[in-house]
Short mmCIF file of C-alpha atoms and ligand atoms in Angstrom, two decimals:
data_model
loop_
_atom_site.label_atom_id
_atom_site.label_comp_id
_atom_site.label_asym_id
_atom_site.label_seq_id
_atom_site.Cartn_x
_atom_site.Cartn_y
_atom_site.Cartn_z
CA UNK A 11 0.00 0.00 0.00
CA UNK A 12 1.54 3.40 -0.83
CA UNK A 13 1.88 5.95 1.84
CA UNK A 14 -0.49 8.41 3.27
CA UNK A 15 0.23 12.28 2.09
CA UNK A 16 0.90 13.77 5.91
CA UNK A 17 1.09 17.16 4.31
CA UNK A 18 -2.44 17.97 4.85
CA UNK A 19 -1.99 18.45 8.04
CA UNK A 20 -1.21 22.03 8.68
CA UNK A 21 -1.20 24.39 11.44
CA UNK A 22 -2.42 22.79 15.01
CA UNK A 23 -3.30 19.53 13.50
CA UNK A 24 0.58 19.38 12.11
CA UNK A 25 1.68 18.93 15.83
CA UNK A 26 -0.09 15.89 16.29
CA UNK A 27 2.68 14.27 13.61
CA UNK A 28 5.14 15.67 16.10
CA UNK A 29 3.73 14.35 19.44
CA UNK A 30 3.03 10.73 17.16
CA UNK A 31 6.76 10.65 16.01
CA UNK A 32 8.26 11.34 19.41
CA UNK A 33 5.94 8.35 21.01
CA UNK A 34 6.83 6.05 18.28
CA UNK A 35 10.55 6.76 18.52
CA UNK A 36 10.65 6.38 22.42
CA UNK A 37 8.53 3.23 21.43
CA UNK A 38 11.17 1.79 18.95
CA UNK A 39 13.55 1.80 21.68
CA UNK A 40 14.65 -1.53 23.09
CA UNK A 41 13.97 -0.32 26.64
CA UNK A 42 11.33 1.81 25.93
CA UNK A 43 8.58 3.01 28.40
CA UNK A 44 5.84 2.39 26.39
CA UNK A 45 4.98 -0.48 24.15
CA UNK A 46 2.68 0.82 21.23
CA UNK A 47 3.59 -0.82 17.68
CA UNK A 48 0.31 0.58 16.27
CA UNK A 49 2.54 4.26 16.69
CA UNK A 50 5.28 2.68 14.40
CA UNK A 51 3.10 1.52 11.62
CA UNK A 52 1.29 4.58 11.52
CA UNK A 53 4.80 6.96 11.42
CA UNK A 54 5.70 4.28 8.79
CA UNK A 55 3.19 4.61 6.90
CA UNK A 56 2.84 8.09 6.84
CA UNK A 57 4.99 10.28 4.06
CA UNK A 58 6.17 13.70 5.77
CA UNK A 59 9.39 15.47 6.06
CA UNK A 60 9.71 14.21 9.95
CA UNK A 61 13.16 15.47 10.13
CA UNK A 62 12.45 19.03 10.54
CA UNK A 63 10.78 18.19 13.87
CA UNK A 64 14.31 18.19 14.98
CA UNK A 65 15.38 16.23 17.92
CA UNK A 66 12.62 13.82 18.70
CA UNK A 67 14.45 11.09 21.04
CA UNK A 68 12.26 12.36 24.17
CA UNK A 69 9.80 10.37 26.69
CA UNK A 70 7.45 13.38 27.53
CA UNK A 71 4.70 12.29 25.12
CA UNK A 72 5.09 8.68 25.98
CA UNK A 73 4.29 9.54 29.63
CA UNK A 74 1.93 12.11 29.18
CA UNK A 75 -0.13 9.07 26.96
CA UNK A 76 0.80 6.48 29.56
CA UNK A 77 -0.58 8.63 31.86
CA UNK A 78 -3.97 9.45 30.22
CA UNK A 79 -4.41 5.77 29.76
CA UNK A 80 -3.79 4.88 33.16
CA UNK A 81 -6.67 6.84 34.35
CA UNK A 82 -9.12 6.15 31.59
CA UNK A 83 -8.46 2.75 32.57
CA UNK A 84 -9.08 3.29 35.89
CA UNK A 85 -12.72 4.86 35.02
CA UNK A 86 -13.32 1.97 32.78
CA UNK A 87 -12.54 -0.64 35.27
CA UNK A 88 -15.89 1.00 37.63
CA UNK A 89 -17.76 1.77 34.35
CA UNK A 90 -17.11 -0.61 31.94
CA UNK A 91 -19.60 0.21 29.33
CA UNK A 92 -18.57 3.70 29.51
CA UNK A 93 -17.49 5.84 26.40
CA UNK A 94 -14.22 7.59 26.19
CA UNK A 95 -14.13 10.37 24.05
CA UNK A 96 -10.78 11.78 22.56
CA UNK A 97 -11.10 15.16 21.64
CA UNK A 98 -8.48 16.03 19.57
CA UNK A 99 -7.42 12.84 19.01
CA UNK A 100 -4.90 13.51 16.48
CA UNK A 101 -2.65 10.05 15.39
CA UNK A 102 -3.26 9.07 19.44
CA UNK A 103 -2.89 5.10 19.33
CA UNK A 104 -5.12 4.63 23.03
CA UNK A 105 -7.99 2.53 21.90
CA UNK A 106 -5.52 0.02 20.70
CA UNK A 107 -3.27 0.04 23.82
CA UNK A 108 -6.33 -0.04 26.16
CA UNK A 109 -7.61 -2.74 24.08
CA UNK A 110 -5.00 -4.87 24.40
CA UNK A 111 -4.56 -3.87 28.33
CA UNK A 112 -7.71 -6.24 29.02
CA UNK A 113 -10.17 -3.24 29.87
CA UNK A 114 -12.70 -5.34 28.80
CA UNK A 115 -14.49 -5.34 25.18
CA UNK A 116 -17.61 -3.51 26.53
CA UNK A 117 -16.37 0.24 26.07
CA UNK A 118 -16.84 2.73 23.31
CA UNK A 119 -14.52 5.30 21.60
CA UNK A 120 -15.56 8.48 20.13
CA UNK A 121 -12.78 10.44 18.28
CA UNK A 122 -13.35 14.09 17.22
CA UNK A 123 -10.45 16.01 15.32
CA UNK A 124 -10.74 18.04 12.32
CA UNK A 125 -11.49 16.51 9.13
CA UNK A 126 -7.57 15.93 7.77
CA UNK A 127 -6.74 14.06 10.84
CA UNK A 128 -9.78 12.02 10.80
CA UNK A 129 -9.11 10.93 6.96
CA UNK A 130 -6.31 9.98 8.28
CA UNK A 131 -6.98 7.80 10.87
CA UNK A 132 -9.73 6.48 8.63
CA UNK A 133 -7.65 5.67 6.29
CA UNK A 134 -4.49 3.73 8.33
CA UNK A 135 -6.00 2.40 11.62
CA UNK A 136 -8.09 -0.36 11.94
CA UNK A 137 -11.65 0.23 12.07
CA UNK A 138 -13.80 -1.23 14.87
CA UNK A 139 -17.40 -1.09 15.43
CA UNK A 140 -16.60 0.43 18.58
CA UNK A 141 -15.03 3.10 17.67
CA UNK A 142 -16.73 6.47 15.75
CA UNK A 143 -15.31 9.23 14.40
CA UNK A 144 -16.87 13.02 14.03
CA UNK A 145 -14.82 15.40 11.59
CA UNK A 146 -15.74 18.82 13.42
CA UNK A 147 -14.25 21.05 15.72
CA UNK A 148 -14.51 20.21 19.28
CA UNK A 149 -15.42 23.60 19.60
CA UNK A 150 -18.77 22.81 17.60
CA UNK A 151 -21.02 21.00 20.44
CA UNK A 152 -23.14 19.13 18.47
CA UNK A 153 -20.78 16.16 19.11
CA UNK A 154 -22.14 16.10 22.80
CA UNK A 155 -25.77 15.00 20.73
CA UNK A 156 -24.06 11.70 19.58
CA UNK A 157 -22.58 10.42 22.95
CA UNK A 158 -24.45 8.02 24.84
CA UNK A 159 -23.95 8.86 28.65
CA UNK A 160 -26.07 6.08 29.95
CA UNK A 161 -22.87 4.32 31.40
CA UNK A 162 -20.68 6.31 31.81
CA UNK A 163 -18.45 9.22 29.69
CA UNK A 164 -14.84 9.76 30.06
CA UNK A 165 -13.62 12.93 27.90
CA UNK A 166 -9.63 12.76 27.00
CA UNK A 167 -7.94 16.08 25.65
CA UNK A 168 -4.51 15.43 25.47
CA UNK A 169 -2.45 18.36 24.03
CA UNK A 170 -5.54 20.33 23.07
CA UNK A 171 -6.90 23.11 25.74
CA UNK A 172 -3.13 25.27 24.85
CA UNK A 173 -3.88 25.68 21.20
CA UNK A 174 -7.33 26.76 22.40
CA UNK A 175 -8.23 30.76 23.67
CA UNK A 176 -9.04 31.24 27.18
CA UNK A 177 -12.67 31.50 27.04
CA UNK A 178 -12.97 28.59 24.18
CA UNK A 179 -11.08 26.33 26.13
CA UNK A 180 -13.06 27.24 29.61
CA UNK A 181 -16.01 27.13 27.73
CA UNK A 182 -15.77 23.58 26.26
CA UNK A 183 -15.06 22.36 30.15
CA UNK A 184 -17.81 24.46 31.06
CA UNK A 185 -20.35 22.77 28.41
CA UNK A 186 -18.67 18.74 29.36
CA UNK A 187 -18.91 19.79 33.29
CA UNK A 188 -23.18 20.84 32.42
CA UNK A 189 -23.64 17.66 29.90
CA UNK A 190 -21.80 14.78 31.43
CA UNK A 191 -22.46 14.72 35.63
CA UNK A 192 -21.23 11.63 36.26
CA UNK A 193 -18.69 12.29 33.74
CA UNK A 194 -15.04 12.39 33.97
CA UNK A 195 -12.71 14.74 31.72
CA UNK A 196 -8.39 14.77 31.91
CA UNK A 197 -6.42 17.42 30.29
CA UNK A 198 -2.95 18.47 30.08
CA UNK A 199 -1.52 22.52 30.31
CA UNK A 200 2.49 23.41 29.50
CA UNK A 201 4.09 25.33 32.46
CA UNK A 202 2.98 28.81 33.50
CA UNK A 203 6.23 30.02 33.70
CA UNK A 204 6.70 29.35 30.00
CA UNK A 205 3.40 31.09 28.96
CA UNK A 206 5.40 34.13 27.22
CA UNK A 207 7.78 32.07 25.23
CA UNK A 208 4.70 29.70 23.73
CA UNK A 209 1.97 32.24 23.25
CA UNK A 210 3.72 33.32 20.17
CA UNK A 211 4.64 29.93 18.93
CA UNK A 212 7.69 28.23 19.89
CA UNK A 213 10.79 27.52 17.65
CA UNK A 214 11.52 23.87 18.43
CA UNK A 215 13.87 23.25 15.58
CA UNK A 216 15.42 25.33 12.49
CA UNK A 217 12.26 24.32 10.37
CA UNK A 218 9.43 23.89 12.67
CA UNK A 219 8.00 26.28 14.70
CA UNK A 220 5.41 25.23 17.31
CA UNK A 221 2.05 27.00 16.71
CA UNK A 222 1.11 29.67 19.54
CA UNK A 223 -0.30 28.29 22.97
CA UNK A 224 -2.19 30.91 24.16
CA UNK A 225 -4.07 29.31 27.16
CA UNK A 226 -2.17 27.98 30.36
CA UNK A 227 -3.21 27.64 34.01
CA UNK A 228 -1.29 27.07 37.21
CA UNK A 229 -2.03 24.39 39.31
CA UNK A 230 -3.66 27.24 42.07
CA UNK A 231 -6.38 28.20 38.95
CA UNK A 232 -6.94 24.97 38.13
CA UNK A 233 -7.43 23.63 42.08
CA UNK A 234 -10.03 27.07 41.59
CA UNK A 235 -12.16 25.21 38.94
CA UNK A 236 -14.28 23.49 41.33
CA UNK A 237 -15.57 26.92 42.70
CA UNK A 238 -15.64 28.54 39.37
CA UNK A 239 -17.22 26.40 37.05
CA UNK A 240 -20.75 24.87 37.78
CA UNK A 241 -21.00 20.94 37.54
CA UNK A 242 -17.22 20.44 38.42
CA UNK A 243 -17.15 18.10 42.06
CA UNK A 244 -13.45 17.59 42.01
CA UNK A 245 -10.44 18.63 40.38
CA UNK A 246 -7.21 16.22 40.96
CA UNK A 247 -3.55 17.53 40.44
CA UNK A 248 -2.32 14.21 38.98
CA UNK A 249 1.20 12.85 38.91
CA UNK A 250 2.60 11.92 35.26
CA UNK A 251 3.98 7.44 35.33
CA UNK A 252 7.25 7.42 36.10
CA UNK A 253 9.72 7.72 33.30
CA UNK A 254 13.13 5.77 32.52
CA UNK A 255 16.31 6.97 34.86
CA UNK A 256 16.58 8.61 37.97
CA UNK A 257 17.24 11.92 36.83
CA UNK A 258 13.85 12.73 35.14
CA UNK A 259 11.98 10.42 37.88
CA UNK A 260 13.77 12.53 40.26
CA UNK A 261 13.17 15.93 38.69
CA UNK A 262 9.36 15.08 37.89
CA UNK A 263 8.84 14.18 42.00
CA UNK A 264 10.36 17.17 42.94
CA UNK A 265 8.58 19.31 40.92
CA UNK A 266 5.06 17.91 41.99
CA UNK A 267 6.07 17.80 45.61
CA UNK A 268 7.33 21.64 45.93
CA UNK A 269 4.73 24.36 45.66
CA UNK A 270 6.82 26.76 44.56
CA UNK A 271 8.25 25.05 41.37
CA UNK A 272 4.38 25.13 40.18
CA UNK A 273 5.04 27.57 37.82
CA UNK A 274 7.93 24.92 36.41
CA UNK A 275 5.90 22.38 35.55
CA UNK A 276 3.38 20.60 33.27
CA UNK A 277 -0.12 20.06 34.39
CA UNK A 278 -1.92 17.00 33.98
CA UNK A 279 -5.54 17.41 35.37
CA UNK A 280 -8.69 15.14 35.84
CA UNK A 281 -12.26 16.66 36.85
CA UNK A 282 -15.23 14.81 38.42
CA UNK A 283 -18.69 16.28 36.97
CA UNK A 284 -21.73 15.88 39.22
C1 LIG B 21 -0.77 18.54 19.70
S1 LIG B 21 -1.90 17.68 18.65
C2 LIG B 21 -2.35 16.44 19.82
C3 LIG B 21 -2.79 15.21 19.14
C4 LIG B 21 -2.99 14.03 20.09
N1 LIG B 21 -3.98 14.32 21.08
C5 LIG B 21 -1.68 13.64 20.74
O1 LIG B 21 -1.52 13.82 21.95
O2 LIG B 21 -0.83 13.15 20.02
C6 LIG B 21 -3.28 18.76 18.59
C7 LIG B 21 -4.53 18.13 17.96
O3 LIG B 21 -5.61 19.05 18.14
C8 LIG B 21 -6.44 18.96 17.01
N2 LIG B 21 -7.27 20.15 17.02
C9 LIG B 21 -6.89 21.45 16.96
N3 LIG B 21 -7.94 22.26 17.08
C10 LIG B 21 -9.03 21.45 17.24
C11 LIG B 21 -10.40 21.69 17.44
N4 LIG B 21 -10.89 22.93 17.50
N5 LIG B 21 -11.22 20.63 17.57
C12 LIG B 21 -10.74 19.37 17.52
N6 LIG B 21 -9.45 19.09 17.34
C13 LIG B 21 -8.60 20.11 17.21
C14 LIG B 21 -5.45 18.88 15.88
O4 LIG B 21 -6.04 18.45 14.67
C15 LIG B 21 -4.46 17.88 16.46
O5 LIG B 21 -4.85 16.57 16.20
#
C-alpha cells in the first residue's frame, strides 16, 4: 500500500505528527517506556518530512499518553460500558493500547479532530465497530448530541486546551462539566512560567516552529475550577507514570512535591462532573 500524504496536516493539526513521532521513537527503543507498535506503523506509513521536527528522542509524550491511559483505565474498570471520548485525538494510538490492556471489550470510543486528521486515521487504523469518528471542531457542540452517557463518559484532551483561547477552552469544560455529571474529563496545560515564550509559537527546531499556545493555568487556577465552574465536584492535580532513569523520575517528584516550582511544571488534570 503506498503511503499516506501527511502534508495535509497544517497548522495545530501538524503537531499531532510531532507528538506521534516522538511516542513512536521512544517506542522503537529496546527499553522503551511504552509499548505501542500501532505508533510505528502509523509513522511508517505516513509520508512527511519528519526530520524538521528536529530532535525527537524524548519520553514526555510517551508519559503524558501512559498517563492518560492509566486513568481512563481506571474509570473503565468501575464503568465498563462507559465511552471515552478523545477530543483532539490527532494520530493518538489509546484505543488500541487499552484494548489490548484487558479493559474489557464492553467500552466505546468516540474520536473528534478536524477533518484531515480524521481521513487519516480512517484511512491507516483499523476500524472497529466500537469506535466512531466526528470530523468537526470540538469547539462545535453538536458532538455532545451523539454520545451516549447512559454508562458512563470519560472525555480525553490530550495536548488540546493550549492551542485553544481562554474563554474557548473554559467554555468547552464548562459545556462537558453541564452535559456529562457523572462524567469524567483529563487534560494536560504546558508550564505557566513558559506562557510568554509559547503564546507566540515556539521555535523547536530550524524548520518547525510550534504554533502559539495561548491558554495555560497554574495548578492554584486549576485547584479554583471546582468553585468557578458549575457541575465540576473535584479537580485532581495528577502525577505523570514514572519515566526511565533517575534523573527525570527525580526531577518530575520534585517538581510535583514543591509548591513553589508550580510555575515549572506541566499540568496534567482530571475533573469529576456531578
Ligand atoms: C498537539 S496535537 C495532539 C494530538 C494528540 N492528542 C496527541 O496527543 O498526540 C493537537 C490536535 O488538536 C487537534 N485540534 C486542533 N484544534 C481542534 C479543534 N478545535 N477541535 C478538535 N481538534 C482540534 C489537531 O487536529 C491535532 O490533532
Amino acid at each position: 500500500m503506498s503511503k499516506a500524504d501527511g502534508s495535509a496536516l497544517t497548522g495545530v493539526s501538524e503537531t499531532a505528527l510531532l507528538t506521534l513521532l516522538v511516542r513512536a521513537t521512544e517506542a522503537r527503543r529496546p527499553d522503551s517506556v511504552i509499548d505501542d507498535p500501532m505508533a510505528i506503523k502509523l509513522v511508517d506509513s505516513i509520508d512527511f518530512d519528519f526530520g524538521k521536527f528536529g530532535f525527537t528522542r524524548r519520553q514526555d509524550m510517551a508519559l503524558r499518553a501512559l498517563t492518560f491511559d492509566q486513568y481512563t483505565r481506571g474509570y473503565l474498570v468501575d464503568h465498563p460500558s462507559a465511552t471515552v471520548v478523545a477530543l483532539a485525538e490527532g494520530l493518538q494510538t489509546s484505543f488500541y493500547r487499552l484494548d489490548a490492556a484487558g479493559v474489557g471489550d464492553q467500552f466505546r470510543w468516540l474520536t473528534v479532530d478536524l477533518p484531515p486528521i480524521i481521513e487519516l486515521r480512517d484511512r491507516l487504523l483499523p476500524h472497529s465497530d466500537r469506535v466512531a469518528m466526528i470530523a468537526q471542531s470540538a469547539l462545535d457542540f453538536s458532538w455532545m448530541d451523539r454520545v451516549d452517557p447512559t454508562d458512563g463518559v470519560f472525555i480525553t484532551t490530550e495536548g488540546l486546551l493550549m492551542y485553544l483561547q481562554p474563554e474557548e477552552a473554559l467554555g468547552l469544560i464548562a459545556e462537558c462539566a453541564k452535559r456529562f455529571p457523572g462524567g469524567q474529563m483529563m487534560f494536560d496545560l504546558p508550564p505557566v512560567f513558559f506562557a510568554w515564550w509559547i503564546r507566540g509559537g515556539s521555535r523547536v527546531s530550524l524548520r518547525y516552529r510550534v504554533p502559539p499556545m495561548p491558554f495555560v493555568l497554574s495548578p492554584s487556577d486549576i485547584a479554583n475550577l471546582v468553585n468557578t465552574v458549575p457541575g465540576i465536584r473535584a479537580v485532581h492535580d495528577l502525577p505523570m507514570v514514572p519515566g526511565r532513569g533517575k534523573l527525570i523520575n527525580g526531577l518530575m517528584w520534585t517538581l510535583q512535591r514543591v509548591p513553589l516550582l508550580d510555575p515549572l511544571r506541566p499540568v496534567v488534570t482530571l475533573l469529576e462532573f456531578g
